[in-house]
Structures are given as structure tokens and as C-alpha cells.
Coordinates of C-alpha atoms in Angstrom, one line a residue:
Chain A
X503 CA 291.7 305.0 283.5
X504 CA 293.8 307.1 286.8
X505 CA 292.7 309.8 288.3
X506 CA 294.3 312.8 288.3
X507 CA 296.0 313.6 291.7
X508 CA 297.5 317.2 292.5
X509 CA 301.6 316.5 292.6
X510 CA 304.7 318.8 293.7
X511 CA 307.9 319.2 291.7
X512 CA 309.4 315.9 290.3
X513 CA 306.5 314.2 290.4
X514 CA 303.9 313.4 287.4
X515 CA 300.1 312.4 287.3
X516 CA 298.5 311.7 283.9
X517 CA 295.7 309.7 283.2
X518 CA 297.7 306.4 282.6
X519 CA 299.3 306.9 286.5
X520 CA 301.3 308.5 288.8
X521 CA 304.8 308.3 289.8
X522 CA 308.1 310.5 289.9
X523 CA 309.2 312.7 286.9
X524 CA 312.4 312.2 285.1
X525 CA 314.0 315.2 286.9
X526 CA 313.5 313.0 290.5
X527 CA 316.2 310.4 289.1
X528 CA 320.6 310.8 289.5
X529 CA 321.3 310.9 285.7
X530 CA 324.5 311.7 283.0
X531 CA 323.0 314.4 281.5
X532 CA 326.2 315.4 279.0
X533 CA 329.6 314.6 278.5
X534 CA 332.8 315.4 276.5
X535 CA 335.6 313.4 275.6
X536 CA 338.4 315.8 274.9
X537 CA 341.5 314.2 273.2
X538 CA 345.5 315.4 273.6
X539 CA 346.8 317.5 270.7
X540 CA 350.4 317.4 271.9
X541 CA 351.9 313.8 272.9
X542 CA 355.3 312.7 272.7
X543 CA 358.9 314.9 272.2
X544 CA 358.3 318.4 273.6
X545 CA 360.9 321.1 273.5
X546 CA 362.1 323.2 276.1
X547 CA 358.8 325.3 277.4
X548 CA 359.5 327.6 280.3
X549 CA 355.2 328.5 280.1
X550 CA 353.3 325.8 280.0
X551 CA 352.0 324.5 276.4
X552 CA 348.9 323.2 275.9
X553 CA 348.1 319.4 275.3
X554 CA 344.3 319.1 276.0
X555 CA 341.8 322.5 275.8
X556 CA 337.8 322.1 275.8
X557 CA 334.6 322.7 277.0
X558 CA 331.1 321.7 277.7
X559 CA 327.6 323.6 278.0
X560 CA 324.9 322.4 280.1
X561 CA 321.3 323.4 279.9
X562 CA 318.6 322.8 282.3
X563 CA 315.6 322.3 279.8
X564 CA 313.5 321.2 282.9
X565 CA 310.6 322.9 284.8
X566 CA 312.5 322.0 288.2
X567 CA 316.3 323.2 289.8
X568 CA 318.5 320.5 288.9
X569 CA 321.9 320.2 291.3
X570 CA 324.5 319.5 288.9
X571 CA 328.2 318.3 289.2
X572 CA 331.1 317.3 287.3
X573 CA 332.9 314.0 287.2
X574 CA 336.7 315.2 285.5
X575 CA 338.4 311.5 285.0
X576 CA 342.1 312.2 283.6
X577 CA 343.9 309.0 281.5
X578 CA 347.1 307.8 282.9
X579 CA 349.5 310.2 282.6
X580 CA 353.7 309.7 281.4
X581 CA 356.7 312.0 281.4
X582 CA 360.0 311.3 280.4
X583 CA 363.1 313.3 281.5
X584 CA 366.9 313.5 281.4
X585 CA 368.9 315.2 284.3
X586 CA 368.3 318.3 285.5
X587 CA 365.5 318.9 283.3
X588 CA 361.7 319.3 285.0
X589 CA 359.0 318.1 282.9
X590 CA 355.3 318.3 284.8
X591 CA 351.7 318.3 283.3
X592 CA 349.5 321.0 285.1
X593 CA 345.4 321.2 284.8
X594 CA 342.8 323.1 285.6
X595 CA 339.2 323.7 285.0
X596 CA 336.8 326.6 285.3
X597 CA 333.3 327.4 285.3
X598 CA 330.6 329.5 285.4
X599 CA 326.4 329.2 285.4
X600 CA 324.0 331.7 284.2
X601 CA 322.2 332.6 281.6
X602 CA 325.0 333.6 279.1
X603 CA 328.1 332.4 280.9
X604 CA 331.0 332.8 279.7
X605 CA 333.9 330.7 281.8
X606 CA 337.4 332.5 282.7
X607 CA 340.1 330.4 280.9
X608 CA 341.5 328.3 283.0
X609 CA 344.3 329.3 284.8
X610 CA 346.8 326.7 284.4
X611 CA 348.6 325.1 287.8
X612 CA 345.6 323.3 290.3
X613 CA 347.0 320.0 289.9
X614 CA 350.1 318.7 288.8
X615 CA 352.0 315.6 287.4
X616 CA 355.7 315.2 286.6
X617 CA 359.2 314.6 287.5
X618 CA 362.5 315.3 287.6
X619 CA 366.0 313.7 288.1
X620 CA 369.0 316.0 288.9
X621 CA 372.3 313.6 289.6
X622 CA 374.7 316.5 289.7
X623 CA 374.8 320.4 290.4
X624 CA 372.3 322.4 288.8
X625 CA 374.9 324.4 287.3
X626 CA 376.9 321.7 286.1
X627 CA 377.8 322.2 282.0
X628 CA 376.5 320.3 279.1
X629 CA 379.9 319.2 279.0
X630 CA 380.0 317.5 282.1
X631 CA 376.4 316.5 283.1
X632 CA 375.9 312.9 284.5
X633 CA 373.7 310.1 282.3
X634 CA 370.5 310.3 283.4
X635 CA 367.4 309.2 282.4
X636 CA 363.5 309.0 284.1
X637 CA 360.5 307.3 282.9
X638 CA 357.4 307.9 285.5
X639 CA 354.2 306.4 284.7
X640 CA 350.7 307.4 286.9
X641 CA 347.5 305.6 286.6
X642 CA 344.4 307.5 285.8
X643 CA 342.5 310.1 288.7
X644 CA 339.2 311.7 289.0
X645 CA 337.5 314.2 290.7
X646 CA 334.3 315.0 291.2
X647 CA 333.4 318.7 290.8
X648 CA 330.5 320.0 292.6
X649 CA 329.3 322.9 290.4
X650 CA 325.7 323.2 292.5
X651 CA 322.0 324.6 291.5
X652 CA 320.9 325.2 288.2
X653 CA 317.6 326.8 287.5
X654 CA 314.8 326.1 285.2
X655 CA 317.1 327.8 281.8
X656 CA 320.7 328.3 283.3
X657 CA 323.7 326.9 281.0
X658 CA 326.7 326.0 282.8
X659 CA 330.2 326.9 281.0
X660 CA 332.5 324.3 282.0
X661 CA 336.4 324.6 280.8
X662 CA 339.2 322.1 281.2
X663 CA 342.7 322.6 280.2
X664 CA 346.3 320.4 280.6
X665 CA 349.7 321.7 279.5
X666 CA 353.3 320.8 280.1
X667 CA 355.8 322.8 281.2
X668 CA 359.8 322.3 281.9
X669 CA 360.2 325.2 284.6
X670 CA 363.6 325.6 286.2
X671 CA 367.1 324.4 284.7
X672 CA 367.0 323.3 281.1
X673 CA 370.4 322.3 280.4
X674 CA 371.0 319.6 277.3
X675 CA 373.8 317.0 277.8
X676 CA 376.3 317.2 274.8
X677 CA 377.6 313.6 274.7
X678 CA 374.4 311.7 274.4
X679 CA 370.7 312.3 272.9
X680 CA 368.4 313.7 276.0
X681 CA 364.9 312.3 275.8
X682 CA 362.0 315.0 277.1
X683 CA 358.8 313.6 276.5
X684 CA 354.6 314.3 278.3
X685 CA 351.6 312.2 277.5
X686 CA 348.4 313.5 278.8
X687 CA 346.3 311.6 276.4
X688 CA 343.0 312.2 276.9
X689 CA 340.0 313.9 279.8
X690 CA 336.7 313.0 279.9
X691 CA 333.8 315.5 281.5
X692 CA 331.0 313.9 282.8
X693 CA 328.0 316.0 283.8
X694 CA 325.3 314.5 286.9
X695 CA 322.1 315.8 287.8
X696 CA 319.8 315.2 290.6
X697 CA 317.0 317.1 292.0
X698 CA 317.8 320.2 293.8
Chain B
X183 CA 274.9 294.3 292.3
X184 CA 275.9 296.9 289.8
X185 CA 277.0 300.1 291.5
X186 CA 276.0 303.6 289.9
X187 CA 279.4 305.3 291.3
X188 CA 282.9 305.1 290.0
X189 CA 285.4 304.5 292.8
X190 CA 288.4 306.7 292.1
X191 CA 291.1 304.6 291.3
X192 CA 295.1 306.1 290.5
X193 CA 297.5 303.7 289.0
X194 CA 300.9 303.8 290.2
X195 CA 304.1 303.1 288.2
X196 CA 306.7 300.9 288.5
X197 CA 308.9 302.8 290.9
X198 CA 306.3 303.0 293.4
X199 CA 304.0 299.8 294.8
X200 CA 302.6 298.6 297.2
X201 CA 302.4 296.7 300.3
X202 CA 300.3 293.7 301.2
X203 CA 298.2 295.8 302.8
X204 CA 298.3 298.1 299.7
X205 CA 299.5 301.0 301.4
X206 CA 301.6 303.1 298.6
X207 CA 305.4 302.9 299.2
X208 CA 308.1 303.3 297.0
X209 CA 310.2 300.5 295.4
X210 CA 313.7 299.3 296.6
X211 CA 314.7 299.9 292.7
X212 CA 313.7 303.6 292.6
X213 CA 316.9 305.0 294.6
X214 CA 320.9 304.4 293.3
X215 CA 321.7 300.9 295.4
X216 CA 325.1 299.4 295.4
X217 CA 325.0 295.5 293.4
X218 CA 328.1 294.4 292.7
X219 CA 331.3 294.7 295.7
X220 CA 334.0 292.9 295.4
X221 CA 337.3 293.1 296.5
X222 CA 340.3 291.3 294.5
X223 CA 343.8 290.7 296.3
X224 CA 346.9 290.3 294.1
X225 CA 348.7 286.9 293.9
X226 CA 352.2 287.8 292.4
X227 CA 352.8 291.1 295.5
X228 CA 357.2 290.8 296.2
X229 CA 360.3 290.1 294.2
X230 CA 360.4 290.1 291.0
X231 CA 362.7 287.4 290.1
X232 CA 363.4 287.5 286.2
X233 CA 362.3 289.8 283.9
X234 CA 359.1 289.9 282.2
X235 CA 359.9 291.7 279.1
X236 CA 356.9 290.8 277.1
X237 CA 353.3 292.0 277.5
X238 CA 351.3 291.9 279.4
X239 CA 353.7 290.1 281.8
X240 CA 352.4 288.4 284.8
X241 CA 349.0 288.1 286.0
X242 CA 348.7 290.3 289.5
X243 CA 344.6 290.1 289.7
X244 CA 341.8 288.3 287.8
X245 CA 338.3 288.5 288.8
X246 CA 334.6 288.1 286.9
X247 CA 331.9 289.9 288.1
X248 CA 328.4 290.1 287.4
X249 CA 325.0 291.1 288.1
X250 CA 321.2 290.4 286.6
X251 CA 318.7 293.5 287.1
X252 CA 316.3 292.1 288.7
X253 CA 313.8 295.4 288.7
X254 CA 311.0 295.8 286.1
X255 CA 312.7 298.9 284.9
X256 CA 315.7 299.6 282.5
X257 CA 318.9 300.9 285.3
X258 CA 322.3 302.5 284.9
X259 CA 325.0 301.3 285.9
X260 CA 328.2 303.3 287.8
X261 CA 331.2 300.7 288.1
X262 CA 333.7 302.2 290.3
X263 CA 337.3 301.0 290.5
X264 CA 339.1 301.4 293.6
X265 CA 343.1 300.8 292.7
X266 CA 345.1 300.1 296.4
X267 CA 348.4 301.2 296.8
X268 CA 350.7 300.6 294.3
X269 CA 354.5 300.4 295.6
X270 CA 357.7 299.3 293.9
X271 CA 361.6 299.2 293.9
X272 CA 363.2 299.2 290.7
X273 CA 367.1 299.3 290.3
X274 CA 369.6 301.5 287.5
X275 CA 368.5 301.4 284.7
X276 CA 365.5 298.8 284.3
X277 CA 361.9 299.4 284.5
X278 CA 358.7 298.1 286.1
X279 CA 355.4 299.1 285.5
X280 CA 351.4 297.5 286.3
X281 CA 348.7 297.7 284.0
X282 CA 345.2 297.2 284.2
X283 CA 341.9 297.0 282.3
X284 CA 338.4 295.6 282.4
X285 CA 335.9 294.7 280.0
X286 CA 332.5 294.8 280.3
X287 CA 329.3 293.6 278.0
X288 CA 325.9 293.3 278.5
X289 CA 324.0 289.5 277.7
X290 CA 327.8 288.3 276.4
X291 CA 330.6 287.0 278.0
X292 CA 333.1 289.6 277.7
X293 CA 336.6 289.0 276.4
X294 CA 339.7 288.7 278.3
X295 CA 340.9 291.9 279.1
X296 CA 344.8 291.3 278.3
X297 CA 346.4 295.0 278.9
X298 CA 349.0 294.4 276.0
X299 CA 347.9 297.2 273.7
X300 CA 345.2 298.7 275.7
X301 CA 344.4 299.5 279.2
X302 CA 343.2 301.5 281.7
X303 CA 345.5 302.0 284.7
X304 CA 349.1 301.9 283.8
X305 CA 351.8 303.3 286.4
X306 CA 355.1 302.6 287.1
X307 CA 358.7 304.2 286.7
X308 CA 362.4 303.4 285.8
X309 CA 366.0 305.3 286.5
X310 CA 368.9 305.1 283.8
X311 CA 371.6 306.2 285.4
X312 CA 374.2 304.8 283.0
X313 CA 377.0 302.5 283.0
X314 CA 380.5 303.0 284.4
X315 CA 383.7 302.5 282.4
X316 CA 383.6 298.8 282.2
X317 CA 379.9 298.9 281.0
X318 CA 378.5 298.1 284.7
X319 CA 375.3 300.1 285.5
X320 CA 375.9 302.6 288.2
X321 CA 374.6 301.8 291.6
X322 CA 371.2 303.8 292.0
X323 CA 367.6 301.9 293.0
X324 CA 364.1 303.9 293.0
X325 CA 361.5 303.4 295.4
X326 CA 357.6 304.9 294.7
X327 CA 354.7 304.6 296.2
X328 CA 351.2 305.6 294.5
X329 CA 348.1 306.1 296.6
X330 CA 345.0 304.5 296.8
X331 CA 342.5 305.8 293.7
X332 CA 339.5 305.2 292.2
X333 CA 338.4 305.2 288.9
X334 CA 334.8 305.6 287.9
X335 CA 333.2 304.7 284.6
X336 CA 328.6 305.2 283.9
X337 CA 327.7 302.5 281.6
X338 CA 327.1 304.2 278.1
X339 CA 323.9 301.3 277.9
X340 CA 321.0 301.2 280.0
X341 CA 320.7 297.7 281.7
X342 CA 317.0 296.5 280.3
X343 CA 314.7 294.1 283.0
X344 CA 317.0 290.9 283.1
X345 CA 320.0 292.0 281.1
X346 CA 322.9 290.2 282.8
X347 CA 325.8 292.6 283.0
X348 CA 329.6 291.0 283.2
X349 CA 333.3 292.6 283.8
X350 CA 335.9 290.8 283.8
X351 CA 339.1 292.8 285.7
X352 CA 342.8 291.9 284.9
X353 CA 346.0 293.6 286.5
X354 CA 349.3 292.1 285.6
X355 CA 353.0 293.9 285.8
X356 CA 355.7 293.8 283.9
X357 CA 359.6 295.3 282.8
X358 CA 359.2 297.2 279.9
X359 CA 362.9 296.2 278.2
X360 CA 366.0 296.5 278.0
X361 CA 366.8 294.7 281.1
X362 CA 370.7 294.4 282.5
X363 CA 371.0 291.6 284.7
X364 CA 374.2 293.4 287.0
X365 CA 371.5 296.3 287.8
X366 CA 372.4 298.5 290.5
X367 CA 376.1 297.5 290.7
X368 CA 375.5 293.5 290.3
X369 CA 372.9 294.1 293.3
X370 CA 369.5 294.1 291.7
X371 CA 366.8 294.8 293.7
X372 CA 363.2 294.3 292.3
X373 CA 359.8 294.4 294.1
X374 CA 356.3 295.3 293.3
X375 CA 353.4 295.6 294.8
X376 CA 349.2 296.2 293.8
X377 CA 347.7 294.8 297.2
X378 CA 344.1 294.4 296.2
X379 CA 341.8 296.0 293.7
X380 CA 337.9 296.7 295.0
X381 CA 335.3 296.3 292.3
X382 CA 331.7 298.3 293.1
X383 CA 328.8 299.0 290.9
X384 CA 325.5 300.9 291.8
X385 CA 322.8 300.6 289.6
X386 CA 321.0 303.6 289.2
X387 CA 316.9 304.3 288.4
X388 CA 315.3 304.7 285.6
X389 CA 311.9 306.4 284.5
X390 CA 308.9 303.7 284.6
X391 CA 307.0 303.6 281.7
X392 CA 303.4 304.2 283.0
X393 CA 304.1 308.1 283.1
X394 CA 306.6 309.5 280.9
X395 CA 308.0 313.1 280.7

């Protein structure tokens, strides 16, 4: 049998001991695996279309402040082009804590991935446009989002988006079969907590 | 001699202890501390004399890591990848491209982690520029570099007291096909690079079981 002892936040005393609550440790307290609803051929898209769109909700169900952030990982990432044509995969995320938050949507255009091979004039005809083809690959990035202190109740509203979009010159080549393609695959959301 | 007083006694659990003195401290197992760093340089970095059409090519990096927990509590684990950079040269119209994937198991010995139909990095680029009149591709070579990355992953499993925890890391490149031997105007130019990949795990603490909640 323990005593007792008087203890602060993030700390617990029963009668079998005393040692540091659950709140005190670094832990993944939610996470979201959010899959691409739009890989492969695209057509020509002068705004950007979506490929991935989700969210996540946090709660802090503790007594204590929890300070939270967000660990986005993005798969590797592909486009494929033919000259002049742009193809480029934007994200963006938003967020917002309270106690009924309700996140803006994400306004599309923070980060970008893409390409683009242009071997003759951009005003150059279907007619007479050169052969050209690109294939660009990139592995897959993170980023770790600090979103800050929740209190004892707060939900965080967390929002992640990718789209591709072929801004600029869309001219198809008439001799040949062009090849306009985006792979986002998939994002993960991770959410950490420590102690605040 | 019996004593007609209880001394006031307060058990501790397992993230705390003590010293030898038994003066209350807290345990080198209660605070995220890194256990696994190892850094992995590539054996196949420059030319790239024939191609490699078939997956998953040639073997860049191979490296086994492991680590026991050696606490008296359950621990997660955060394995971070840290990719260096990634250059190449690839001429009209071929391709090159590295891929790379770990496994990972707890207790077992994980399989080899071959990055033929899955993986977890993959990067690299080609230019098709064509072919003039007599079917020779037209000069036109690529050059890219990618900056350093990393790539983080929290194990999904806690680590229990003396689980053994192994990853075994594989990068390896290759030239996704066709290939044209005259690339680049009969003057192929091929090179690739993946320098070294760094392999890090923290293990991270867990809730003893004395006092729960």
C-alpha cells in the first residue's frame, strides 16, 4: 500500500504508486490515411481538380493543455507531359481549433509539384509542334505542422487537399498521341501530442 | 522489536527510480531517446553503363538495422529516413529512376525489401524528344537534382520489454524501358547518383503500469 502524495498536472498518485500521467508522454493521438480519387490520364484543367480531399478532428479528452501538431507525409508524386503543356500537383491544408471549428477549405497553391517541357514557341500550331515527351518522378516529403495548445475540450479541424492543374498553353500535337498524366496517390495526417 | 507506527512508504513506477542512495530520479527510458543511427553510402554512385530494364535493377544501398528495448516498459518507435541528394543525367529519350523501401517487423526477421512492385521513395525523370528522319534520337540530355529529405514513419505497434525490432533498407535504380542505345545523337550520357541514405529511430515512452490513467 502507497501513500497518497499531492501531484501537479501530468502527474498521478493512487494507492498502488506514483509516477507521470499519460498526458506527460509525446504520443500519435489520431491519424488519417487519405487515398487519391483521380490518378492517371487528366484532361486539360485550367483550375485545379481535385485528386486527394479530407479531414481529421482532434479532441482533447484530457484534464490538461495538450500542444498538438501535425505530421502531413505526401507519397511520391509523378506527372507526365507533352510539349508545351504544364501539368503541376498543388496542396494545401487548413485548420482551425475551438470548440466547434469549422476549417476554411483549403485554398489550393502552398506547395507545388510538376513539370513542363516546351521545345518550340509557345504559339507554335498543333500542326507543327516538336515531339516531346516528360516523365518526372519525386520521392515522398513531409512536413511537420505545428498547430499549438489545445485545451481541456477543444477539437481541432484539420483539412488537406491536392489537385492538378495544367495552367498556361494547352496546345495538343496533331501527328502523334500526347500523354498528360498526375499521380498524387495518397497523404497521410499524423496527429502528436505532448504536454503543453 | 515490533513498531506501533506505520512509516509512510510511496511506490514509484517504472519511469521513475532510484539511485543507490535512493534518492527519486527519473529513468533514462521516460523521455524520447534516439536508438538506432546509421548512415548507409551507395555502392553503384556514376555511369550507368548498360541498361537495367528490369526491376528492381541494381542494388544502390542495403543495410539491417535493429534494436532490443531494453526498458521495463512497452516504447514507440519513430524511424526517420533521411534520403541525400539524389542527382542524375539521363539522355533523349531513355529514363532513369531510384527506388527505395524498407521493411520492418517486430521478433521476425523481416523480408527483403525488393522495390519491384512496391516502394517508398521513387524519383527520377526521362526526356523523349523524338527521332530525326533516319530514326536517330535527337540530341537532348536532362540533368536534375533532388534535395536532401526525410521521410518519417511512428511504428503502428508498441515495442513490449525485449521485443527485438528489425528494418531492413534497400535502394537500387534502374531504366524504366524502352532504351535506344544511339541516345542523344549516338552520344549517350548516363549517371546517377543517391550518395548515402541515414537511418534514425527514437524510441518513445510509454505509461508504466503501476499507475494507470
Amino acid at each position: 500500500m502507497s501513500m497518497k502524495v499531492c501531484v501537479g498536472p501530468h502527474m498521478m498518485s493512487t494507492v498502488n504508486g506514483t509516477g507521470p500521467a499519460k498526458t506527460w508522454y509525446p504520443q500519435v493521438i489520431k491519424e488519417a490515411f487519405l487515398g487519391s480519387q483521380k490518378d492517371g490520364k487528366i484532361e486539360r484543367s485550367p483550375d485545379p481538380v481535385t485528386m486527394i480531399d479530407g479531414e481529421l478532428l482532434v479532441t482533447n479528452n484530457n484534464a490538461a493543455p495538450i500542444y498538438v501538431q501535425m505530421l502531413l507525409h505526401r507519397a511520391p508524386r509523378s506527372i507526365v507531359s507533352t510539349n508545351p503543356v504544364t501539368v503541376v500537383i498543388h496542396d494545401a491544408y487548413s485548420w482551425a481549433v475551438g470548440e466547434n471549428p469549422q476549417a476554411e477549405y483549403p485554398s489550393v497553391g502552398l506547395d507545388t509539384f510538376g513539370g513542363k517541357l516546351q521545345t518550340d514557341k509557345a504559339s507554335t500550331s498543333p500542326d507543327d509542334l516538336d515531339y516531346g515527351v516528360y516523365f518526372l518522378d519525386i520521392d515522398d516529403t513531409q512536413t511537420y505542422i505545428d498547430i499549438g495548445q489545445m485545451d481541456p475540450g477543444d477539437v481541432l479541424h484539420f483539412r488537406y487537399i491536392a489537385a492538378v492543374q495544367t495552367p498556361g498553353v494547352w496546345t495538343e500535337p496533331s501527328d502523334t498521341t500526347p500523354r498528360y498524366e498526375a499521380y498524387a496517390y495518397w497523404a497521410r495526417l499524423q496527429c502528436l501530442a505532448v504536454p503543453a | 522489536m515490533s513498531r506501533d507506527w506505520t512509516e509512510p512508504n510511496v511506490c514509484i513506477d517504472e519511469n521513475l527510480t532510484l539511485t543507490a542512495d535512493n534518492q527519486l530520479q527519473l529513468a533514462r527510458w521516460s523521455i524520447p531517446r534516439p536508438v538506432i543511427d546509421v548512415m548507409v553510402t551507395s555502392t553503384a554512385d556514376g555511369k550507368v553503363t548498360a541498361p537495367q530494364p528490369v526491376l528492381p535493377g541494381v542494388k544502390m544501398m542495403d543495410q539491417q538495422v535493429s534494436w532490443k528495448n531494453d526498458s521495463p516498459l512497452p516504447a514507440s518507435l519513430r524511424i526517420t529516413v533521411t534520403r541525400g541528394t539524389r542527382n542524375w543525367v539521363v539522355s533523349n529519350p531513355n529514363a532513369i529512376q531510384l527506388r527505395d523501401r524498407w521493411t520492418r517487423t517486430i521478433n521476425t526477421q523481416p523480408d527483403e525489401p525488393f522495390t519491384t512492385s512496391i516502394s517508398n521513395g521513387r524519383t527520377g525523370s526521362a526526356v523523349d524528344l523524338g527521332t530525326n528522319s533516319v530514326a536517330e534520337p535527337n540530341p537532348g540530355r536532362q540533368w536534375l537534382w533532388m534535395g536532401a529529405a526525410e521521410s518519417d514513419e511512428w511504428l503502428p505497434q508498441l515495442l513490449q520489454p525485449d521485443d527485438v525490432f528489425r528494418m531492413w533498407y534497400q535502394c537500387y535504380y534502374w531504366t524504366p524501358p524502352p532504351w535506344s542505345d544511339n541516345a542523344n545523337k549516338n552520344s549517350p550520357q548516363h549517371e546517377v547518383y543517391s550518395r548515402y541514405t541515414r537511418i534514425m529511430a527514437w524510441a518513445f515512452p510509454q505509461q508504466g503500469t503501476l499507475v494507470k490513467g
